[in-house]
C-alpha positions as a printed Julia matrix, in Angstrom:
343×3 Matrix{Float64}:
  0.0    0.0     0.0
  1.46   3.37   -1.01
  1.91   6.37    1.26
 -0.84   8.29   -0.57
 -3.51   6.31    1.31
 -2.3    7.86    4.59
 -3.85  11.16    3.55
 -7.16   9.99    2.15
 -9.92  12.21    3.49
 -7.59  15.18    3.95
 -9.33  18.55    4.14
 -7.26  21.75    4.07
 -7.14  23.52    7.42
 -8.92  20.74    9.35
 -6.7   19.12   12.02
 -6.15  15.39   11.67
 -7.09  13.14   14.63
 -4.06  10.94   13.94
 -1.22  12.93   12.33
  1.45  10.85   10.64
  5.12  10.85   11.6
  7.74  10.21    8.95
 11.5   10.59    8.67
 14.02  11.64    6.07
 17.07   9.36    6.15
 20.48   9.79    4.56
 22.6    6.95    3.14
 26.08   6.53    4.65
 28.5    8.91    2.93
 31.69   7.1     3.95
 32.43   3.43    4.5
 34.27   4.27    7.73
 31.08   5.67    9.26
 28.62   3.17    7.82
 28.23   1.19   11.05
 27.28   4.21   13.18
 24.96   5.53   10.47
 23.13   2.2    10.27
 22.82   2.14   14.06
 21.11   5.53   13.93
 18.84   4.48   11.07
 17.83   1.31   12.93
 16.96   3.28   16.07
 14.82   5.67   14.08
 12.99   2.89   12.27
 12.41   1.06   15.56
 10.31   4.04   16.7
  7.63   2.96   14.18
  7.24   5.9    11.77
  4.46   5.81    9.2
  7.06   5.93    6.42
 10.63   6.96    5.71
 12.17   8.75    2.76
 15.74   8.27    1.58
 17.62  11.17    0.05
 20.34  11.3    -2.57
 21.78  14.3    -0.73
 22.19  17.92   -1.73
 24.35  19.58   -4.34
 23.54  17.24   -7.2
 23.54  13.45   -7.23
 25.99  10.91   -8.59
 25.83   7.25   -9.51
 27.62   6.43   -6.24
 25.15   8.37   -4.09
 22.25   6.75   -5.93
 23.72   3.31   -5.27
 24.02   4.06   -1.55
 20.47   5.4    -1.45
 19.16   2.29   -3.18
 21.0    0.17   -0.61
 19.13   1.91    2.22
 15.81   1.53    0.4
 16.4   -2.19   -0.12
 17.39  -2.66    3.52
 14.15  -1.05    4.65
 12.05  -3.16    2.28
 13.87  -6.35    3.24
 14.02  -5.93    7.01
 10.98  -3.76    7.75
  8.12  -5.36    5.91
  5.14  -3.05    5.71
  7.11   0.17    6.26
  6.81   2.31    3.11
 10.13   3.64    1.82
  9.97   6.76   -0.35
 12.75   7.13   -2.92
 13.99  10.66   -3.58
 14.51  11.32   -7.27
 16.18  14.46   -8.61
 16.0   15.15  -12.32
 17.9   18.36  -13.12
 20.68  17.55  -15.56
 19.5   13.98  -16.19
 18.08  12.79  -19.48
 14.6   11.33  -19.76
 16.17   7.98  -20.66
 18.4    7.97  -17.6
 15.51   8.77  -15.26
 13.3    6.18  -16.96
 15.9    3.5   -16.28
 16.15   4.44  -12.59
 12.36   4.53  -12.14
 11.94   1.11  -13.77
 14.72  -0.34  -11.63
 13.1    0.91   -8.44
  9.61  -0.25   -9.44
 10.91  -3.73  -10.25
 12.68  -3.79   -6.88
  9.38  -3.14   -5.1
  9.49   0.62   -4.52
  6.04   2.21   -4.85
  6.68   5.66   -3.4
  8.68   8.54   -4.87
  9.57  12.1    -3.94
  9.96  13.88   -7.28
 12.35  16.83   -7.03
 14.05  19.18   -9.44
 17.24  18.98   -7.41
 20.38  21.07   -7.41
 22.76  21.41  -10.37
 25.6   18.9   -10.38
 29.03  20.24   -9.49
 30.28  22.24  -12.46
 26.77  22.95  -13.72
 24.34  20.98  -15.86
 26.19  19.22  -18.67
 24.68  18.05  -21.94
 26.14  14.97  -23.56
 25.77  14.34  -27.27
 23.11  17.07  -27.4
 20.67  14.88  -25.44
 18.1   17.16  -23.75
 18.07  17.05  -19.96
 15.11  17.38  -17.62
 14.63  20.8   -16.04
 11.52  20.7   -13.84
 10.01  18.43  -11.21
  6.67  18.33  -13.04
  8.42  16.56  -15.93
  9.54  13.89  -13.48
  6.02  13.5   -12.06
  4.64  12.92  -15.56
  7.41  10.45  -16.36
  6.78   8.41  -13.2
  3.08   8.15  -14.07
  3.9    7.1   -17.64
  6.26   4.36  -16.49
  3.86   3.26  -13.77
  1.24   2.63  -16.46
  3.71   0.63  -18.53
  5.17  -1.41  -15.68
  2.18  -1.84  -13.36
 -0.85  -1.12  -15.52
 -2.4   -4.55  -14.99
 -1.82  -4.76  -11.24
 -4.15  -3.95   -8.36
 -4.69  -0.92   -6.16
 -2.07  -2.1    -3.68
  0.58  -1.52   -6.37
 -0.45   2.06   -7.13
  2.51   4.4    -7.05
  2.42   7.47   -4.81
  4.27  10.63   -5.76
  5.27  13.38   -3.35
  6.67  16.74   -4.44
  8.3   19.73   -2.74
  6.66  22.83   -1.25
  8.29  26.01    0.04
  6.32  27.72    2.86
  9.06  30.29    3.53
  8.61  31.85    0.08
  6.93  35.25   -0.26
  5.64  37.58   -2.95
  6.29  36.53   -6.53
  8.23  33.45   -5.38
  5.19  32.3    -3.38
  2.9   32.81   -6.39
  5.29  30.78   -8.53
  5.42  28.02   -5.9
  1.61  27.81   -5.75
  1.43  27.64   -9.55
  4.07  24.9    -9.59
  2.19  22.88   -6.94
 -1.01  23.11   -8.97
  0.82  21.95  -12.09
  2.4   19.03  -10.25
 -0.96  18.06   -8.75
 -2.53  18.01  -12.23
  0.39  15.88  -13.45
 -0.31  13.25  -10.8
  1.31  14.27   -7.5
 -0.45  12.93   -4.4
  0.99  15.12   -1.66
  3.81  17.55   -0.94
  6.55  17.64    1.68
  7.78  21.09    2.61
 11.25  22.49    2.91
 12.37  23.83    6.26
 10.58  26.87    7.7
 10.41  28.39   11.18
  7.0   30.05   11.47
  3.78  27.99   11.4
  1.97  30.98    9.91
  4.02  30.51    6.74
  2.75  26.95    6.46
 -0.83  28.0     7.21
 -0.8   30.75    4.58
  0.59  28.42    1.9
 -2.11  25.82    2.59
 -4.8   28.49    2.41
 -3.45  30.03   -0.8
 -3.17  26.63   -2.46
 -6.76  25.78   -1.51
 -8.03  29.14   -2.8
 -6.25  28.44   -6.1
 -8.02  25.09   -6.39
 -5.28  22.82   -5.04
 -6.27  19.82   -2.95
 -3.07  17.91   -2.27
 -1.92  17.77    1.37
  1.27  19.58    2.34
  3.26  17.7     4.97
  5.45  20.15    6.9
  9.14  19.29    6.95
 10.38  19.82   10.51
 14.01  20.09   11.57
 14.75  19.67   15.31
 16.08  23.1    16.26
 18.88  21.92   18.54
 21.89  22.49   16.25
 22.7   26.05   15.16
 25.48  24.92   12.81
 23.01  22.76   10.93
 20.48  25.59   10.81
 23.15  27.9     9.37
 24.14  25.28    6.8
 20.51  24.99    5.68
 20.3   28.79    5.54
 23.15  28.78    3.02
 21.71  25.87    1.08
 18.01  26.77    1.01
 18.1   30.52    1.57
 15.79  30.4     4.61
 17.2   32.75    7.3
 17.53  31.47   10.86
 15.27  33.61   13.09
 17.03  35.77   15.66
 15.07  34.1    18.47
 16.78  30.79   17.63
 20.18  32.47   17.4
 19.55  33.93   20.87
 18.62  30.51   22.26
 21.88  29.04   21.03
 23.89  32.0    22.35
 22.97  31.02   25.91
 26.13  29.7    27.63
 24.08  27.27   29.71
 23.91  23.97   27.79
 20.86  22.69   29.66
 18.93  25.86   28.86
 19.9   25.61   25.19
 18.58  22.06   24.99
 15.36  22.92   26.81
 14.59  26.06   24.82
 15.45  24.6    21.42
 13.2   21.66   22.22
 10.44  24.05   23.29
 10.82  25.94   20.01
 10.51  22.69   18.04
  7.41  21.63   19.99
  5.79  25.03   19.44
  6.5   24.84   15.7
  4.88  21.41   15.48
  1.93  22.59   17.59
  1.36  25.48   15.22
  1.31  23.39   12.06
 -0.93  20.73   13.58
 -3.37  23.4    14.71
 -3.28  24.72   11.13
 -4.42  21.32    9.89
 -1.18  19.59    8.95
 -1.99  15.89    8.4
  1.43  14.84    9.69
  5.04  15.89   10.14
  8.13  14.84    8.2
 11.22  15.05   10.39
 14.62  15.83    8.89
 16.71  13.47   11.0
 20.21  13.62    9.5
 20.32  10.06   10.89
 20.6   11.41   14.45
 18.0    9.61   16.54
 18.33  11.38   19.89
 16.99  14.85   18.93
 14.14  13.29   16.93
 13.15  10.8    19.62
 13.29  13.51   22.31
 10.92  15.68   20.27
  8.55  12.75   19.73
  8.58  11.92   23.45
  7.26  15.39   24.23
  4.78  15.42   21.38
  3.3   12.03   22.27
  3.44  12.7    25.98
  1.64  16.0    25.5
 -1.08  14.55   23.28
  0.09  16.01   19.99
  0.77  12.67   18.36
 -0.47   9.2    19.16
 -0.27   5.8    17.56
 -3.79   4.9    18.66
 -5.38   8.21   19.55
 -6.08   9.86   22.91
 -9.17  10.45   24.96
 -9.74  13.79   26.62
 -6.14  14.83   26.08
 -4.75  12.1    28.38
 -1.54  10.66   26.96
 -1.49   6.9    26.45
  2.28   6.81   26.06
  4.28   7.09   29.3
  6.91   9.8    29.44
 10.6    8.99   29.86
 11.77   9.78   33.41
 13.87  12.78   32.32
 11.11  14.56   30.39
 10.3   18.08   31.56
  6.66  17.99   32.72
  6.33  21.77   32.36
  7.04  21.49   28.65
  4.53  18.67   28.34
  2.05  20.91   30.12
  2.53  23.46   27.35
  1.43  20.79   24.9
 -1.66  19.83   26.85
 -2.63  23.46   27.39
 -2.32  24.59   23.79
 -3.65  21.68   21.81
 -7.22  20.54   21.26
 -7.9   17.42   23.39
 -7.7   14.23   21.41
 -5.57  15.61   18.58
């Protein structure tokens, strides 16, 4: 069953009673660190997410990075039966034939979920070989996946339907926001099932994008991409990569010389961000893990303990999942106070 079924019945702006939790995973980048990376991936998967996605990484993709990504995807399918694994695909600079081959390979290996991205230019810029045209836009990739799905799986049942996720950019404004909404509409018409957002820091940005998309006639869910806000170096790196400035309030949190206060306040900021998007009707959250389980699992402990997220629902706001002994009950109280009971 593809990930698209998780969001059946989605209505823009209406909070979900059972929001999904999913993770973005990275393949090991170096053989010397593979063991520790796999340990982190295993811990994350053991926490029972609704699905995981596996990235090719930023700054363009190579055959080697694709091979390592495919290895992670195959490990998930082999060892975690029933856990959907979403394959990231980036198309910028690749020919239609090259992408067709990769899509067919993944379909024949059992992958039924894709995140279709434009991607970043390869190092040195986009190169053309033998005057073969290269793909330029994510919507081209969405159309290609649907074409190949029909060829490869046309006679199979509903359980083999492919799901396609695409990117959304809540931090955009002005003309860039209008272009992003138009692109989402085009990708939805081409066959996209849902979107996963890039990093943002204000839930109002997510809420406004959902509303604008709905007003323009869009119906696909946007799953907010959430980065645990505990690492300022990582936030700065994403600022350089994605162009989303780190808010001064987060800079101030990380300027505190007291390590315990930094951990507490960055966790509070993450919880408040998740609270805001869930109140705005987000049907789930997609956590950018960087294969580091501790920050992610700490965030989930607070969210589940406070009633934000459950595996089986809550009654009257009473958590069904016991809190770890070191969880700050005041922060959990923030969750219970702010959120609608049962969400």
